[in-house]
Tab-separated table of C-alpha atoms in Angstrom:
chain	number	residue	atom	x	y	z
A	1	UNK	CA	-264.989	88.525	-44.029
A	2	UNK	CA	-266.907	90.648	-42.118
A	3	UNK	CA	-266.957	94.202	-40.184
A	4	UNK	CA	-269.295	95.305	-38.093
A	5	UNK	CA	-270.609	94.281	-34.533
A	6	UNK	CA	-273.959	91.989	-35.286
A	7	UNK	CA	-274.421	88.755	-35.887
A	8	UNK	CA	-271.342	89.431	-38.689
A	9	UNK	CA	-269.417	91.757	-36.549
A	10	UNK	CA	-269.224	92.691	-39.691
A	11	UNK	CA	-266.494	91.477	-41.273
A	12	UNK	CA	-267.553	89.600	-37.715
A	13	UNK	CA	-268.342	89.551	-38.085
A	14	UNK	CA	-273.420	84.858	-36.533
A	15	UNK	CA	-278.377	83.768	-42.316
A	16	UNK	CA	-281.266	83.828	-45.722
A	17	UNK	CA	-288.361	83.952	-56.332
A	18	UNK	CA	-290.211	82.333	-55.596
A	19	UNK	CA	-290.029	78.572	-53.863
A	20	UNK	CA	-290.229	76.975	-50.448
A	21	UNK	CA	-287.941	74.370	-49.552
A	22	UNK	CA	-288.928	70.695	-49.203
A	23	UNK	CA	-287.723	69.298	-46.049
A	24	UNK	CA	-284.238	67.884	-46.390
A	25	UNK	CA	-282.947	65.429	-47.208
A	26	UNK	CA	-285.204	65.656	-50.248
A	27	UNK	CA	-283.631	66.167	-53.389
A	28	UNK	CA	-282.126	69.205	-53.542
A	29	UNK	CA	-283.039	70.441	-56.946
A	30	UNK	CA	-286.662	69.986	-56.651
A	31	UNK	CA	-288.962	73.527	-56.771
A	32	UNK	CA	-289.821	74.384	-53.284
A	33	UNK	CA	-293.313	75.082	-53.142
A	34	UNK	CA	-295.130	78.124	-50.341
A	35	UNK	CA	-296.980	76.672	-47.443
A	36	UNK	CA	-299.636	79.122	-45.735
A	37	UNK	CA	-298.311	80.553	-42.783
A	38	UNK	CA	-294.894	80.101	-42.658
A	39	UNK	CA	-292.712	82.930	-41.125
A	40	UNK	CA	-289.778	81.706	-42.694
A	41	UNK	CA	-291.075	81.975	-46.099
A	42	UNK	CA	-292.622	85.076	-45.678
A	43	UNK	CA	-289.337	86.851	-44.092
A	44	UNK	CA	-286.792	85.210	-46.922
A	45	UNK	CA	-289.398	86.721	-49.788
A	46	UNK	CA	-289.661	90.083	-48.006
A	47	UNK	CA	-285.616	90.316	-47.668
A	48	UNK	CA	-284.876	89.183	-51.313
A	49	UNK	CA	-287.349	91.800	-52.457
A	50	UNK	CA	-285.705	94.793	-50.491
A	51	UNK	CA	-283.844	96.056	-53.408
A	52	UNK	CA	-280.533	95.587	-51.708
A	53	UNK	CA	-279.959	91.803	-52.358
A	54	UNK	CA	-280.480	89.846	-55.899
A	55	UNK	CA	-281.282	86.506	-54.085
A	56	UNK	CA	-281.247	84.762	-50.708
A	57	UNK	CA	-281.134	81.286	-49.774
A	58	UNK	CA	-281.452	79.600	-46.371
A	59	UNK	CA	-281.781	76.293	-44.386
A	60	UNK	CA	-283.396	76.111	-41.067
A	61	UNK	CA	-282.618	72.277	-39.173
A	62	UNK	CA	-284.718	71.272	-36.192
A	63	UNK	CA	-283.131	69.518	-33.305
A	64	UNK	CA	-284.067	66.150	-34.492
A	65	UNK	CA	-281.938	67.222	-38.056
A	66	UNK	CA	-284.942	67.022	-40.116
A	67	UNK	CA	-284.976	70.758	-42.154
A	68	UNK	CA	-286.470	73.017	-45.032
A	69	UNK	CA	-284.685	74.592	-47.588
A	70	UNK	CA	-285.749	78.087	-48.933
A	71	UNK	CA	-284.830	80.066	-51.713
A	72	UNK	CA	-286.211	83.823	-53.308
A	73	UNK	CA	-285.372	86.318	-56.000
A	74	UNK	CA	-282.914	85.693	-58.870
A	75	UNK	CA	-279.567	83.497	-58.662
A	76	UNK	CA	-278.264	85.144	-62.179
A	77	UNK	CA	-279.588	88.746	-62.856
A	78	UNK	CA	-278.196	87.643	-66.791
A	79	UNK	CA	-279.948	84.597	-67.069
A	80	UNK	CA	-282.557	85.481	-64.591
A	81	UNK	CA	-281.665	81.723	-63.596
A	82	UNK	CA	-283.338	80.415	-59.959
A	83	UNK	CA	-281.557	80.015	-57.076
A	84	UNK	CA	-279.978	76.685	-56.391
A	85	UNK	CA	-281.766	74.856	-53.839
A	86	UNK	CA	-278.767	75.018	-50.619
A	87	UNK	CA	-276.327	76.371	-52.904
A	88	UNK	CA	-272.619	76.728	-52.395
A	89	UNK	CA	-271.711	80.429	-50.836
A	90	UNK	CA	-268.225	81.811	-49.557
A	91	UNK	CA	-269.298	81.800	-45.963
A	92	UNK	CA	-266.462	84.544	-44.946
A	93	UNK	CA	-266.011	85.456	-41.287
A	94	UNK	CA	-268.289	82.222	-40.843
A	95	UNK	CA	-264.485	80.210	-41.448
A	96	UNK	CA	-263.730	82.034	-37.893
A	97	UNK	CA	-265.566	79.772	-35.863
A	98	UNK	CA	-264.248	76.841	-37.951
A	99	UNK	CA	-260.341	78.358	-36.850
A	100	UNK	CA	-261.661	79.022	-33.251
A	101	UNK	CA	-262.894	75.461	-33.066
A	102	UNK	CA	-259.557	73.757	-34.485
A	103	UNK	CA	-257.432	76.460	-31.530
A	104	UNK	CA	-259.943	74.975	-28.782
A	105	UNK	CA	-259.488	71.728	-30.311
A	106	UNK	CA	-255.492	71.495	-29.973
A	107	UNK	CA	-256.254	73.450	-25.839
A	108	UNK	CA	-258.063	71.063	-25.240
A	109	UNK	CA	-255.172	68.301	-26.440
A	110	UNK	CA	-252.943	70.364	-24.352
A	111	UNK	CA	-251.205	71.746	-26.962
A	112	UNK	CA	-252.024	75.615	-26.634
A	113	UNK	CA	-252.471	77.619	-24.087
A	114	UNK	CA	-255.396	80.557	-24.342
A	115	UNK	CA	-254.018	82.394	-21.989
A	116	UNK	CA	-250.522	81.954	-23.191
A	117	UNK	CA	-248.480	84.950	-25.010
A	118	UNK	CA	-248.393	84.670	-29.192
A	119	UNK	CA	-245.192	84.807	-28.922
A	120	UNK	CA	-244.651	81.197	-27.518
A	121	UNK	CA	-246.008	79.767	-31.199
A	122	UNK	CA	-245.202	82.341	-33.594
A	123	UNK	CA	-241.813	83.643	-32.405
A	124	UNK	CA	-240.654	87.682	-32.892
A	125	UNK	CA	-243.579	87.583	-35.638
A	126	UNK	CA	-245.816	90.176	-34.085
A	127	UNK	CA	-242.810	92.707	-33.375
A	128	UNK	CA	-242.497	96.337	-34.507
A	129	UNK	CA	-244.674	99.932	-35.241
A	130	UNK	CA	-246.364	99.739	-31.423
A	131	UNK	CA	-246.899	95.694	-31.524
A	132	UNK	CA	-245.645	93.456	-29.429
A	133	UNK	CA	-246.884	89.262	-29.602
A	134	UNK	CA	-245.353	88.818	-26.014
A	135	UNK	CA	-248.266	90.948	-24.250
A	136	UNK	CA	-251.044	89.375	-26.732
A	137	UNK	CA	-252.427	86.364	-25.466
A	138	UNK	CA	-254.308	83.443	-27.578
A	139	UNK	CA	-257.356	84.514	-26.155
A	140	UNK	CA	-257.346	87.571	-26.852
A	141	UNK	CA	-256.876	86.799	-30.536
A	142	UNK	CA	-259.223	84.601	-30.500
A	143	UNK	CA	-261.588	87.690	-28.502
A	144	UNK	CA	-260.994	90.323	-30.874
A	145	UNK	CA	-259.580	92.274	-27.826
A	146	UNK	CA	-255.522	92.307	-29.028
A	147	UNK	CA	-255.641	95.430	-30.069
A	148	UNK	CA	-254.370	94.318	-33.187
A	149	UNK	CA	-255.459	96.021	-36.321
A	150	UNK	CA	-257.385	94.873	-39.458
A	151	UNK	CA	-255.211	94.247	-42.791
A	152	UNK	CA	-257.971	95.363	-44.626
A	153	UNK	CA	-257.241	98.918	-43.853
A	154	UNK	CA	-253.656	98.692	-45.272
A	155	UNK	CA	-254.530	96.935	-48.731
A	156	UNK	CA	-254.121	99.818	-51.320
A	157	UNK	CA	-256.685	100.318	-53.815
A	158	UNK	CA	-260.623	99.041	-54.031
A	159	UNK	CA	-262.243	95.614	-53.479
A	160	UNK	CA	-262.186	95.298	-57.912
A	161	UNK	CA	-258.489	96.205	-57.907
A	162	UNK	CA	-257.488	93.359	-55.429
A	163	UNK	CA	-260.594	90.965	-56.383
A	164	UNK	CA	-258.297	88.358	-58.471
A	165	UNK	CA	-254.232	89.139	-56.197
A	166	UNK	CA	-253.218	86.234	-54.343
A	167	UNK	CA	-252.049	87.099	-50.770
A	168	UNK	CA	-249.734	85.313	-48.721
A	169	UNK	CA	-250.589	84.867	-44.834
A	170	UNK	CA	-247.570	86.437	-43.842
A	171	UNK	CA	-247.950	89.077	-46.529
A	172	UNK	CA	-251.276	90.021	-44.975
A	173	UNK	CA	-250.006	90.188	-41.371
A	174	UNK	CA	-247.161	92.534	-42.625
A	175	UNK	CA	-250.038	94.955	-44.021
A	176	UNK	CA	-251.944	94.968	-40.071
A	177	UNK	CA	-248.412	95.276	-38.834
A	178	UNK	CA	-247.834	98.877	-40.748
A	179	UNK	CA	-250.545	100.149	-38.665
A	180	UNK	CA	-250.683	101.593	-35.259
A	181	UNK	CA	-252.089	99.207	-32.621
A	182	UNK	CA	-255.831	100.280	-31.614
A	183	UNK	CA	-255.644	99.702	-27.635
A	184	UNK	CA	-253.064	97.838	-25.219
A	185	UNK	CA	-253.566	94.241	-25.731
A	186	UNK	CA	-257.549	93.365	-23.421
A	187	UNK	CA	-258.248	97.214	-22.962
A	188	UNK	CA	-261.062	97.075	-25.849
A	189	UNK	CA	-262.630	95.009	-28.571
A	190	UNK	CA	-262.054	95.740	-32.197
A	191	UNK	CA	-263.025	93.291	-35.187
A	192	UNK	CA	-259.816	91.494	-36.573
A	193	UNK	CA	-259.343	89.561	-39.633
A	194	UNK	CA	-255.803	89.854	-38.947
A	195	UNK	CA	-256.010	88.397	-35.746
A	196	UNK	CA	-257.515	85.307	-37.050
A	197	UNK	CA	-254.718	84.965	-39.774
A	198	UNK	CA	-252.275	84.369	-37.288
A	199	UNK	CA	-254.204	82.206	-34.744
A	200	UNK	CA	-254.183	79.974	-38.606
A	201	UNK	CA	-250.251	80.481	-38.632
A	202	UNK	CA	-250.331	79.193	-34.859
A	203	UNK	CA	-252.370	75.932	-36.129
A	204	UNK	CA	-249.776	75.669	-38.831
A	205	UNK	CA	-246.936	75.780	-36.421
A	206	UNK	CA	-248.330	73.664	-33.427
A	207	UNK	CA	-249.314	71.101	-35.916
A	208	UNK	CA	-247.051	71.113	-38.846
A	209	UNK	CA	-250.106	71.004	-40.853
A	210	UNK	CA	-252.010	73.453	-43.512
A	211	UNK	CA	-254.807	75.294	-41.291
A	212	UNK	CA	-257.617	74.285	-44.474
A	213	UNK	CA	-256.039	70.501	-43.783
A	214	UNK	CA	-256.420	70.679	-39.877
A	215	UNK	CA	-260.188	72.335	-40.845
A	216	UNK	CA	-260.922	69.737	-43.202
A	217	UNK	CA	-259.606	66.822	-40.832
A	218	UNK	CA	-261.024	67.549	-37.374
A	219	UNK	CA	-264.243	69.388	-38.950
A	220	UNK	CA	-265.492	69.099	-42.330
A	221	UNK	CA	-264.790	64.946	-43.006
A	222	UNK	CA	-266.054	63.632	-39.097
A	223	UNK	CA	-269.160	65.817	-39.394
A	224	UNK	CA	-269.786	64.938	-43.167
A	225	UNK	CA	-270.233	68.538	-44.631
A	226	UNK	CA	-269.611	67.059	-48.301
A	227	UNK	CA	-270.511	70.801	-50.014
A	228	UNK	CA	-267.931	72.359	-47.493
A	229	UNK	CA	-264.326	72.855	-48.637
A	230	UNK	CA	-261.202	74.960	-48.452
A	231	UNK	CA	-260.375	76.806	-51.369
A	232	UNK	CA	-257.010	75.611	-53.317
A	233	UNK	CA	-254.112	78.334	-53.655
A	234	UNK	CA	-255.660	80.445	-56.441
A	235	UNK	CA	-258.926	78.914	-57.118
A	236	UNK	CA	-261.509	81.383	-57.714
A	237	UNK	CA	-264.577	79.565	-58.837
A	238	UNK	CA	-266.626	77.956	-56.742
A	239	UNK	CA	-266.957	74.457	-57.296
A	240	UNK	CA	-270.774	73.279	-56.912
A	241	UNK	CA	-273.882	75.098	-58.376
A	242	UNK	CA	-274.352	78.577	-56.544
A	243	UNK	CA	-275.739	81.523	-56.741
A	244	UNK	CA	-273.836	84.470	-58.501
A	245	UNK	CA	-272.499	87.154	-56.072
A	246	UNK	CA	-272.744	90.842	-56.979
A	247	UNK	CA	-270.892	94.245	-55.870
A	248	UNK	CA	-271.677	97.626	-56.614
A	249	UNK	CA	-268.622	99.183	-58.389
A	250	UNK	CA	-269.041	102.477	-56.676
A	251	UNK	CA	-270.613	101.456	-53.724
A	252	UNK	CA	-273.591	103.044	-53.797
A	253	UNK	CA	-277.240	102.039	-53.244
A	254	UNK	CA	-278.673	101.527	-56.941
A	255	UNK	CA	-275.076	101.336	-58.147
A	256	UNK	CA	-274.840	98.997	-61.283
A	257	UNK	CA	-274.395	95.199	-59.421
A	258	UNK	CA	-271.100	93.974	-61.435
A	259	UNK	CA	-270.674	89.776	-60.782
A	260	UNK	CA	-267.642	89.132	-58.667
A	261	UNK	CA	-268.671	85.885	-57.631
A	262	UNK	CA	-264.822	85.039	-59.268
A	263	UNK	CA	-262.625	86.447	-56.834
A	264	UNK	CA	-259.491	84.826	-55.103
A	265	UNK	CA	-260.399	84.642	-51.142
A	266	UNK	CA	-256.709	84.451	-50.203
A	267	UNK	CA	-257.440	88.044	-48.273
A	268	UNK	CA	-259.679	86.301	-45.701
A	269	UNK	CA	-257.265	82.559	-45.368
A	270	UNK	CA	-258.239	81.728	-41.701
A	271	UNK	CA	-260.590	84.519	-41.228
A	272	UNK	CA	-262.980	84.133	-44.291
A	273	UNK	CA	-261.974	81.846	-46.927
A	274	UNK	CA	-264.285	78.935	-46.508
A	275	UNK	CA	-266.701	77.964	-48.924
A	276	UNK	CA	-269.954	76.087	-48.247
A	277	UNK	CA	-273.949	75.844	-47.992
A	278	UNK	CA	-276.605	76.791	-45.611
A	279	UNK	CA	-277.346	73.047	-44.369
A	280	UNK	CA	-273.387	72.514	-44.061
A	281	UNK	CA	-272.958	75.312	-41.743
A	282	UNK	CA	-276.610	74.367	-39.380
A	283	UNK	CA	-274.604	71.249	-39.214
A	284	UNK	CA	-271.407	72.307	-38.247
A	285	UNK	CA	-273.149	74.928	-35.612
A	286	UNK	CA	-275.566	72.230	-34.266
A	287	UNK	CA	-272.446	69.848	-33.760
A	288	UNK	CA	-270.249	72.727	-32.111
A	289	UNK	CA	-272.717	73.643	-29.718
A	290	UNK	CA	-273.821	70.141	-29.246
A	291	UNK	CA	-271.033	69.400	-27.901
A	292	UNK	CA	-269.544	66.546	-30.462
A	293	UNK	CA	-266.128	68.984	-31.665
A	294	UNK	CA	-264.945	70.443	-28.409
A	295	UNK	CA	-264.247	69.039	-24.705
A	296	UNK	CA	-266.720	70.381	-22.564
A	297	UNK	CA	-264.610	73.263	-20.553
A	298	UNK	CA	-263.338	74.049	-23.968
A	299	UNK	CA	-267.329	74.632	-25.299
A	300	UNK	CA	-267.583	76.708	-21.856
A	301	UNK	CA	-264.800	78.529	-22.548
A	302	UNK	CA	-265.795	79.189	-26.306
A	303	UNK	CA	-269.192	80.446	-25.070
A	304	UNK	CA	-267.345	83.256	-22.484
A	305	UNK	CA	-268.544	86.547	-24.114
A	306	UNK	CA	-267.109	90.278	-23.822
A	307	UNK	CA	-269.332	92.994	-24.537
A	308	UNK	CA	-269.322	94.605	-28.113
A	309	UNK	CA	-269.294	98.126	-28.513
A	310	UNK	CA	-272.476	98.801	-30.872
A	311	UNK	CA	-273.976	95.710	-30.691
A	312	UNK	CA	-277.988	94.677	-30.026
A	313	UNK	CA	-278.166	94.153	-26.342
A	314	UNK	CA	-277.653	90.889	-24.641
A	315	UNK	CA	-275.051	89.800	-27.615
A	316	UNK	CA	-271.738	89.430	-26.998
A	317	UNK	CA	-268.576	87.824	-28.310
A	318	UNK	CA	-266.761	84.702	-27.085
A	319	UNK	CA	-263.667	82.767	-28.577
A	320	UNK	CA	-264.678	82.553	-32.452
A	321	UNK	CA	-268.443	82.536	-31.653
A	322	UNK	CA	-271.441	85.277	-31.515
A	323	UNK	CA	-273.799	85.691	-28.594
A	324	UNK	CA	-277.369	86.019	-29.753
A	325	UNK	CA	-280.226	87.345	-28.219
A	326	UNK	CA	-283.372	86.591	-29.389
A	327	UNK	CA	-286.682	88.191	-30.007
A	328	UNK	CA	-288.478	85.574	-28.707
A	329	UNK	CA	-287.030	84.898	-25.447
A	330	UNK	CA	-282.948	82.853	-24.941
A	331	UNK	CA	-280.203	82.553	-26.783
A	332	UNK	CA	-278.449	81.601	-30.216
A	333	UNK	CA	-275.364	80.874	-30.920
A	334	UNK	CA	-273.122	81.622	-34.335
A	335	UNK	CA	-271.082	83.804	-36.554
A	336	UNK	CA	-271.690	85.243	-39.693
A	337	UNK	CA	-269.641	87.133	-43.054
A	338	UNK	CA	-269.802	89.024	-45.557
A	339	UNK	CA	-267.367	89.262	-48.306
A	340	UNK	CA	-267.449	89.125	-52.591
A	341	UNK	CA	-270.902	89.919	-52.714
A	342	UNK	CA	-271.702	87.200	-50.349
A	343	UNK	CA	-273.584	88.351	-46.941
A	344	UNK	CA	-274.220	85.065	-44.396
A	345	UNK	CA	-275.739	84.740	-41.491
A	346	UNK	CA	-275.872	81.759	-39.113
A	347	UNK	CA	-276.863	80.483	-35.433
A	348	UNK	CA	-278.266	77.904	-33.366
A	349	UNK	CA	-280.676	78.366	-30.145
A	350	UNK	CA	-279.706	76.727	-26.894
A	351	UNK	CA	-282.870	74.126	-27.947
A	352	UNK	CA	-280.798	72.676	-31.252
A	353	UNK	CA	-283.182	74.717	-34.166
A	354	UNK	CA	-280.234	75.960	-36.388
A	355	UNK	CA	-280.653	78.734	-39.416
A	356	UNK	CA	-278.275	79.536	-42.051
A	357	UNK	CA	-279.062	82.854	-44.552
A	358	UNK	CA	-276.976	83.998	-47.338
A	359	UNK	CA	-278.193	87.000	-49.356
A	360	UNK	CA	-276.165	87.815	-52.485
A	361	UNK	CA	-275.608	91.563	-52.766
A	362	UNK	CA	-276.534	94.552	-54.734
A	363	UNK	CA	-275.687	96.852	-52.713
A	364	UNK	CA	-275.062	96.757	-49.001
A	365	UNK	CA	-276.701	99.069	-46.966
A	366	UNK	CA	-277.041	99.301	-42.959
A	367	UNK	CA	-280.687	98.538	-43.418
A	368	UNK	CA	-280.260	95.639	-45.493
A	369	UNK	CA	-277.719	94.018	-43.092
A	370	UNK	CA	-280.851	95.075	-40.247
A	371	UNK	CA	-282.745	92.725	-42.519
A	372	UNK	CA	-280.351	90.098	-42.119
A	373	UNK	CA	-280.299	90.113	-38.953
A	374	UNK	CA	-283.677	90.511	-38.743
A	375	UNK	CA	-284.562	87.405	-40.680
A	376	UNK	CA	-282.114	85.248	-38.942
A	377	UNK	CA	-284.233	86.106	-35.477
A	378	UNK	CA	-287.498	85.087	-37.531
A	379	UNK	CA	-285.938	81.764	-38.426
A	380	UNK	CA	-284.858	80.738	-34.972
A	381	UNK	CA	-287.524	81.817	-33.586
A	382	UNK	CA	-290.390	80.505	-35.751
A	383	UNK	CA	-290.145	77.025	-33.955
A	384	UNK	CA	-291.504	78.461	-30.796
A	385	UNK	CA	-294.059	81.036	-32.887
A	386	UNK	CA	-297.595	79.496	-33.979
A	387	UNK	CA	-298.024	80.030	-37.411
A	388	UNK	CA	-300.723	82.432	-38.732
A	389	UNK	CA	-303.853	81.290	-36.688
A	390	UNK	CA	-302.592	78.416	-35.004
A	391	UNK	CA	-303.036	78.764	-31.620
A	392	UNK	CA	-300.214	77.638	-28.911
A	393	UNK	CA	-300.665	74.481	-26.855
């Protein structure tokens, strides 16, 4: 999951020692090699050796789908093993856009309204301390602009005493529910995991259906993302070769990294718990915005943005889905997470080049996210960038 207002939001809240990627669909365990000139490979090397992250791996995907893989610094600081060639990452507050998509989905079926009260779905859940799911709308779940708090703030104790408890959906509503609401329901825009735990109990209900189920058949099995899955109850590993995640125990820049990349994602369900790769996700955002998941007046509405207090300007946040403005001119669209030791970052311009990032942590800092962000620009961008003395035509 994700927090702050970038291409994360973080816990938005929309990607990256020593190898270039061969172009996919080559085989994904060969060595990438360098290649003079590339901004990509330049960027991904420069963020891996920050000192805030251990490794990074990305995938950028041209419009056409052909795509290079990338990887830099270490994917096991014990074994000092590489980094697996489009490894498998918990993609956090990326799984929002997944939820969003499935909600716009079953609108666009007729079965939910956006503009309709919570409490027509979920009944006399969101009562009680200030909160009331008869003046929060769909949409505004969907927005981040309920009001509602995040659960986050109401789990006792640190990220290492909670990294293995199992938490029930309605358990972790319960926790936002013990806190005071942050604005009257559309008067502001705060980051909500919670939010997006109950638009996955709304799924549930509408469709009588697990929300990973509904993800997995509308999303994940017509688009083919074979390294994508949602996580049993209780599994903690993840399934396909990855690199290991790291946290530091206190905090701190230059804090000892500790491995968490076993951890039980229950905390995130609907909001964070997906797992997958970098090529997965280009996939999944090139098909969203392409227009092959949602009607189109659902796409249009997914795409209406509010403004985000703190955010780079021109970037904004619509249903599930991060405005992006870029360096070089237009936009991107995506989402992006950060959770276990796991930062990702993903989006797709307006011209179909798609870029995934995920940096395994150290230690956090405001910079290194900057650099996330940063590189994520570089790798959307680069398509319309002549490489190092290459002149434009």
């Amino acid at each position: 999951m994700s927090q702050h207002p970038a291409v994360t939001f973080r816990s938005a809240a929309v990607v990256l020692a020593l190898a270039l990627g061969a172009a996919t669909p080559a085989a994904a365990d060969a060595a990438p090699r360098s290649r003079p000139g590339d901004a990509v490979r330049s960027a991904l090397d420069e963020l891996a050796g920050g000192g805030e992250f251990a490794s990074a791996l990305a995938a950028v995907r041209e419009p056409g789908g052909r795509g290079r893989d990338y990887t830099a610094g270490v994917g096991d600081l014990a074994t000092r093993a590489k980094v697996p060639v489009n490894g498998q990452v918990r993609i956090a507050s990326t799984t929002k856009t997944f939820t969003a998509a499935v909600v716009l989905q079953l609108a666009g079926e007729g079965k939910v309204e956006l503009d309709a009260p919570v409490e027509r779905y979920l009944p006399r859940l969101v009562r009680g301390n200030g909160h009331d799911g008869r003046l929060i709308t769909v949409r505004q779940l969907l927005q981040h602009t309920s009001g509602l708090p995040d659960h986050s703030k109401a789990i006792p104790g640190t990220f290492f005493d909670n990294r293995h408890r199992y938490f029930e959906p309605r358990e972790l509503v319960d926790l936002a529910l013990t806190l005071q609401p942050l604005f009257p329901p559309g008067k502001g825009w705060s980051y909500s995991n919670s939010g997006y735990v109950l638009l996955g109990l709304l799924v549930q209900k509408v469709t009588g259906r697990p929300i990973g189920a509904e993800i997995t058949d509308r999303i994940i099995t017509p688009l083919g993302l074979g390294d994508t899955y949602w996580p049993n109850p209780g599994e903690q590993r993840i399934r396909g070769a990855h690199p290991r995640a790291y946290k530091s125990r206190t905090g701190e820049p230059g804090g000892e990294p500790v491995d968490v990349s076993e951890m039980d994602p229950s905390r995130g369900w609907a909001a964070g718990q997906l797992v997958s790769t970098p090529r997965d996700v280009n996939r999944f955002l090139g098909a969203l915005l392409g227009g092959r998941l949602l009607k189109p007046a659902m796409l249009e509405q997914m795409k209406r943005t509010v403004p985000v207090p703190g955010a780079p300007r021109g970037w904004g946040y619509g249903l599930g889905l991060t405005k992006i403005s870029l360096s070089c001119g237009g936009l991107a669209w995506g989402h992006s997470g950060d959770v276990g030791g796991y930062s990702t970052r993903g989006g797709v311009t307006e011209g179909g080049r798609s870029a995934t990032v995920t940096a395994t942590e150290k230690s956090l800092t405001a910079e290194g996210d900057k650099r996330l962000d940063r590189f994520l620009d570089t790798a959307l961008c680069a398509g319309q960038r002549p490489a190092a003395g290459q002149a434009l035509r």
